Amino acid sequence: QSALTQPASVSGSPGQSITISCTGTSSDVGGYNYVSWYQQHPGKAPKLMIYDVSKRPSGVSNRFSGSKSGDTASLTISGLQAEDEADYYCSSYTNNSLGVFGGGTKLTVL
Amino acid sequence: QVQLQESGPGLVKPSETLSLTCTVSGGSINSYYWSWIRQPPGKGLEWIGYIFYSGSTSYNPSLKSRVTISIDTSNNQFSLKLTSVTAADTALYYCARSGVAARNFDSWGQGTLVTVSS
């Protein structure tokens, strides 16, 4: 069970859109529509932003969206705001009812 | 609004057992999955395992030989035991809730730092 692969960092200017990728295998990301995304600000616990690939929990801005193609899932943040600067982690359900996280991506708002 | 709070020793000696408890308040422990997730300082998240309120469990294969998660529904608590710890087990340990197995962690504790050192 290996960690999912995410870029170490991405950046964008306010108002722009960015996309963070999350690559796994057919045993996790590619095999199930069970990818979730978490936002973590420094010193805080992670917050669920997207679940089941593209669903948003109540209270999460519609600027956040998720998608999946094959073994790669993506998180897109549109209309980038300063408050979006944080670490983002993807997670997937895997074979045998296990969970796995990505290595995390640091988003910098320029 | 459910709240989760981790508790336990912040310092554990190498080769000893790490023991943490998560207390759930503001909601029932029934009908949910309860996970432990850790984050080494400056690093990413690692899923440790979960327990369903009925008592069924699932563990990360890389930790399975050393991990036990248990639940006390009468006190709305669940616990983590990690044996034979080393410095590599130093991390911020979170407890979290999900409505489905091993995913969609919608409520988290604030985390508790456990340092493994003599």
Short mmCIF file of C-alpha atoms in Angstrom, two decimals:
data_model
loop_
_atom_site.label_atom_id
_atom_site.label_comp_id
_atom_site.label_asym_id
_atom_site.label_seq_id
_atom_site.Cartn_x
_atom_site.Cartn_y
_atom_site.Cartn_z
CA GLN A 1 0.00 0.00 0.00
CA SER A 2 1.97 3.01 -1.26
CA ALA A 3 1.09 6.65 -0.71
CA LEU A 4 -0.72 8.40 -3.52
CA THR A 5 1.42 10.78 -5.60
CA GLN A 6 0.82 14.52 -5.42
CA PRO A 7 2.98 17.43 -6.59
CA ALA A 8 4.95 18.91 -3.70
CA SER A 9 3.80 22.43 -4.46
CA VAL A 10 1.59 24.52 -6.69
CA SER A 11 1.03 28.26 -6.83
CA GLY A 12 -1.34 30.75 -8.34
CA SER A 13 -2.37 34.38 -8.18
CA PRO A 14 -5.61 35.60 -6.61
CA GLY A 15 -8.55 35.04 -8.93
CA GLN A 16 -6.81 32.33 -10.94
CA SER A 17 -7.60 28.62 -10.97
CA ILE A 18 -5.23 25.85 -9.95
CA THR A 19 -5.41 22.09 -10.15
CA ILE A 20 -3.75 19.55 -7.86
CA SER A 21 -3.33 16.01 -9.14
CA CYS A 22 -3.38 12.78 -7.14
CA THR A 23 -2.15 9.63 -8.84
CA GLY A 24 -2.69 6.13 -7.57
CA THR A 25 -3.32 2.72 -9.04
CA SER A 26 -6.19 0.52 -10.10
CA SER A 27 -6.26 -0.78 -6.51
CA ASP A 28 -7.19 2.59 -5.07
CA VAL A 29 -7.94 5.77 -7.07
CA GLY A 30 -8.69 3.94 -10.30
CA GLY A 31 -10.71 1.18 -8.73
CA TYR A 32 -13.23 3.17 -6.72
CA ASN A 33 -15.03 6.51 -6.82
CA TYR A 34 -13.93 7.08 -3.26
CA VAL A 35 -11.36 9.87 -3.41
CA SER A 36 -11.49 12.65 -0.86
CA TRP A 37 -9.54 15.88 -0.44
CA TYR A 38 -8.49 17.67 2.75
CA GLN A 39 -7.29 21.21 3.42
CA GLN A 40 -4.87 21.76 6.29
CA HIS A 41 -3.80 25.17 7.52
CA PRO A 42 -0.65 25.39 9.69
CA GLY A 43 -1.24 24.10 13.20
CA LYS A 44 -4.78 22.97 12.40
CA ALA A 45 -6.47 19.65 11.83
CA PRO A 46 -7.33 18.69 8.25
CA LYS A 47 -10.75 19.67 6.90
CA LEU A 48 -12.77 17.59 4.46
CA MET A 49 -13.28 19.58 1.24
CA ILE A 50 -14.35 16.96 -1.31
CA TYR A 51 -15.57 13.37 -0.93
CA ASP A 52 -16.51 10.58 -3.32
CA VAL A 53 -14.41 12.26 -6.05
CA SER A 54 -16.61 15.30 -6.63
CA LYS A 55 -19.07 15.86 -3.78
CA ARG A 56 -18.80 18.88 -1.49
CA PRO A 57 -19.74 18.73 2.19
CA SER A 58 -22.17 21.35 3.38
CA GLY A 59 -20.43 24.67 3.95
CA VAL A 60 -17.55 24.13 1.53
CA SER A 61 -17.27 26.78 -1.16
CA ASN A 62 -18.29 25.81 -4.69
CA ARG A 63 -14.92 27.19 -5.80
CA PHE A 64 -13.62 23.74 -4.85
CA SER A 65 -14.33 20.90 -7.26
CA GLY A 66 -13.05 17.39 -7.82
CA SER A 67 -12.79 14.98 -10.71
CA LYS A 68 -11.15 11.71 -11.69
CA SER A 69 -9.81 10.11 -14.84
CA GLY A 70 -8.37 6.63 -14.66
CA ASP A 71 -5.88 6.36 -11.82
CA THR A 72 -5.60 10.14 -11.35
CA ALA A 73 -7.90 12.37 -9.34
CA SER A 74 -7.79 16.17 -9.38
CA LEU A 75 -8.80 19.01 -7.11
CA THR A 76 -9.49 22.35 -8.78
CA ILE A 77 -9.77 25.61 -6.89
CA SER A 78 -11.21 28.47 -8.91
CA GLY A 79 -11.16 32.16 -8.04
CA LEU A 80 -8.13 31.63 -5.83
CA GLN A 81 -8.18 33.55 -2.55
CA ALA A 82 -5.48 34.25 0.01
CA GLU A 83 -7.29 32.05 2.54
CA ASP A 84 -6.89 29.05 0.23
CA GLU A 85 -3.15 28.99 0.96
CA ALA A 86 -2.70 25.68 2.81
CA ASP A 87 -1.57 22.10 2.42
CA TYR A 88 -3.91 19.79 0.50
CA TYR A 89 -4.07 16.02 0.82
CA CYS A 90 -5.91 13.49 -1.27
CA SER A 91 -7.07 10.17 0.14
CA SER A 92 -8.55 7.05 -1.37
CA TYR A 93 -10.28 3.89 -0.30
CA THR A 94 -8.27 0.83 -1.32
CA ASN A 95 -8.64 -2.91 -1.64
CA ASN A 96 -9.46 -4.75 1.58
CA SER A 97 -11.15 -1.73 3.18
CA LEU A 98 -7.96 0.22 3.76
CA GLY A 99 -7.23 3.92 3.49
CA VAL A 100 -4.29 5.74 1.95
CA PHE A 101 -3.26 9.40 1.74
CA GLY A 102 -1.22 11.34 -0.76
CA GLY A 103 2.02 13.00 0.24
CA GLY A 104 0.43 16.45 0.30
CA THR A 105 0.67 19.59 -1.84
CA LYS A 106 1.56 23.03 -0.55
CA LEU A 107 -0.55 25.70 -2.24
CA THR A 108 0.95 29.17 -2.34
CA VAL A 109 -1.21 32.14 -3.29
CA LEU A 110 1.14 34.67 -4.86
CA GLN B 1 -21.74 19.28 16.48
CA VAL B 2 -19.61 16.26 17.33
CA GLN B 3 -16.24 16.94 18.94
CA LEU B 4 -13.27 14.63 19.26
CA GLN B 5 -10.49 14.99 21.81
CA GLU B 6 -7.30 12.95 21.95
CA SER B 7 -5.57 12.27 25.25
CA GLY B 8 -2.53 10.35 26.42
CA PRO B 9 1.17 10.66 27.24
CA GLY B 10 3.16 13.08 25.13
CA LEU B 11 6.42 11.21 25.67
CA VAL B 12 7.02 7.48 25.22
CA LYS B 13 10.29 5.60 25.54
CA PRO B 14 11.63 3.51 22.65
CA SER B 15 10.40 -0.11 22.65
CA GLU B 16 7.46 0.78 24.89
CA THR B 17 3.76 1.02 24.01
CA LEU B 18 2.04 4.19 22.87
CA SER B 19 -1.52 4.46 24.22
CA LEU B 20 -4.01 7.15 23.23
CA THR B 21 -7.73 7.64 23.81
CA CYS B 22 -10.21 9.66 21.77
CA THR B 23 -13.30 10.95 23.58
CA VAL B 24 -16.34 11.71 21.43
CA SER B 25 -18.78 14.35 22.65
CA GLY B 26 -21.83 16.02 21.17
CA GLY B 27 -22.88 12.88 19.34
CA SER B 28 -23.10 9.13 19.54
CA ILE B 29 -20.23 6.82 18.79
CA ASN B 30 -22.70 4.39 17.25
CA SER B 31 -23.15 3.94 13.49
CA TYR B 32 -19.80 5.46 12.56
CA TYR B 33 -16.25 4.43 11.75
CA TRP B 34 -13.53 5.82 14.00
CA SER B 35 -10.00 6.19 12.71
CA TRP B 36 -6.54 7.07 13.89
CA ILE B 37 -4.37 9.11 11.53
CA ARG B 38 -0.88 10.41 12.24
CA GLN B 39 1.41 13.11 10.86
CA PRO B 40 5.14 13.15 11.58
CA PRO B 41 6.48 16.68 12.11
CA GLY B 42 6.67 18.50 8.78
CA LYS B 43 5.40 15.47 6.86
CA GLY B 44 2.18 14.10 5.39
CA LEU B 45 -0.76 12.17 6.76
CA GLU B 46 -0.70 8.42 7.36
CA TRP B 47 -3.84 6.37 7.97
CA ILE B 48 -3.29 3.98 10.88
CA GLY B 49 -6.60 2.14 11.00
CA TYR B 50 -10.25 2.24 11.99
CA ILE B 51 -12.77 0.58 14.23
CA PHE B 52 -16.49 0.36 13.52
CA TYR B 53 -18.83 0.89 16.46
CA SER B 54 -19.63 -2.81 16.30
CA GLY B 55 -15.96 -3.60 16.95
CA SER B 56 -14.73 -4.63 13.51
CA THR B 57 -11.32 -3.22 12.63
CA SER B 58 -8.96 -2.59 9.71
CA TYR B 59 -5.31 -1.62 9.97
CA ASN B 60 -2.60 -0.18 7.73
CA PRO B 61 -0.58 -3.23 6.64
CA SER B 62 2.68 -1.44 7.44
CA LEU B 63 1.63 -1.09 11.10
CA LYS B 64 -0.72 -4.04 11.50
CA SER B 65 1.62 -6.18 13.58
CA ARG B 66 1.95 -3.41 16.20
CA VAL B 67 -1.48 -1.74 16.24
CA THR B 68 -4.65 -2.41 18.20
CA ILE B 69 -7.71 -0.14 18.09
CA SER B 70 -10.49 -0.76 20.59
CA ILE B 71 -13.80 0.91 21.42
CA ASP B 72 -15.81 1.61 24.58
CA THR B 73 -19.28 2.56 23.41
CA SER B 74 -20.60 3.05 26.92
CA ASN B 75 -18.13 5.90 27.48
CA ASN B 76 -18.07 7.19 23.88
CA GLN B 77 -14.35 6.51 23.58
CA PHE B 78 -12.02 4.59 21.35
CA SER B 79 -8.33 3.90 21.82
CA LEU B 80 -5.07 3.24 20.02
CA LYS B 81 -2.21 1.06 21.18
CA LEU B 82 1.03 0.94 19.22
CA THR B 83 3.68 -1.41 20.53
CA SER B 84 7.48 -1.43 20.21
CA VAL B 85 7.68 2.23 19.25
CA THR B 86 10.75 3.88 17.73
CA ALA B 87 11.65 7.46 16.89
CA ALA B 88 9.88 6.94 13.55
CA ASP B 89 6.60 6.81 15.45
CA THR B 90 7.02 10.40 16.67
CA ALA B 91 4.05 12.24 15.22
CA LEU B 92 0.92 14.28 15.74
CA TYR B 93 -1.82 11.69 16.26
CA TYR B 94 -5.37 12.55 15.16
CA CYS B 95 -8.60 10.72 15.78
CA ALA B 96 -11.29 11.15 13.15
CA ARG B 97 -14.85 10.11 12.30
CA SER B 98 -16.27 8.84 9.04
CA GLY B 99 -19.64 7.51 7.99
CA VAL B 100 -18.03 4.95 5.69
CA ALA B 101 -15.00 2.73 5.99
CA ALA B 102 -11.53 4.26 5.60
CA ARG B 103 -12.58 7.46 3.83
CA ASN B 104 -14.50 10.76 4.09
CA PHE B 105 -13.15 11.83 7.48
CA ASP B 106 -15.58 14.60 8.32
CA SER B 107 -14.70 15.34 11.93
CA TRP B 108 -11.23 15.45 13.45
CA GLY B 109 -9.70 15.96 16.85
CA GLN B 110 -7.14 18.71 17.32
CA GLY B 111 -4.33 16.17 17.42
CA THR B 112 -1.88 15.21 20.14
CA LEU B 113 1.88 15.17 19.72
CA VAL B 114 3.61 11.99 20.81
CA THR B 115 7.40 12.01 20.98
CA VAL B 116 9.37 8.79 21.22
CA SER B 117 12.58 9.43 23.09
CA SER B 118 14.54 8.06 26.01
#
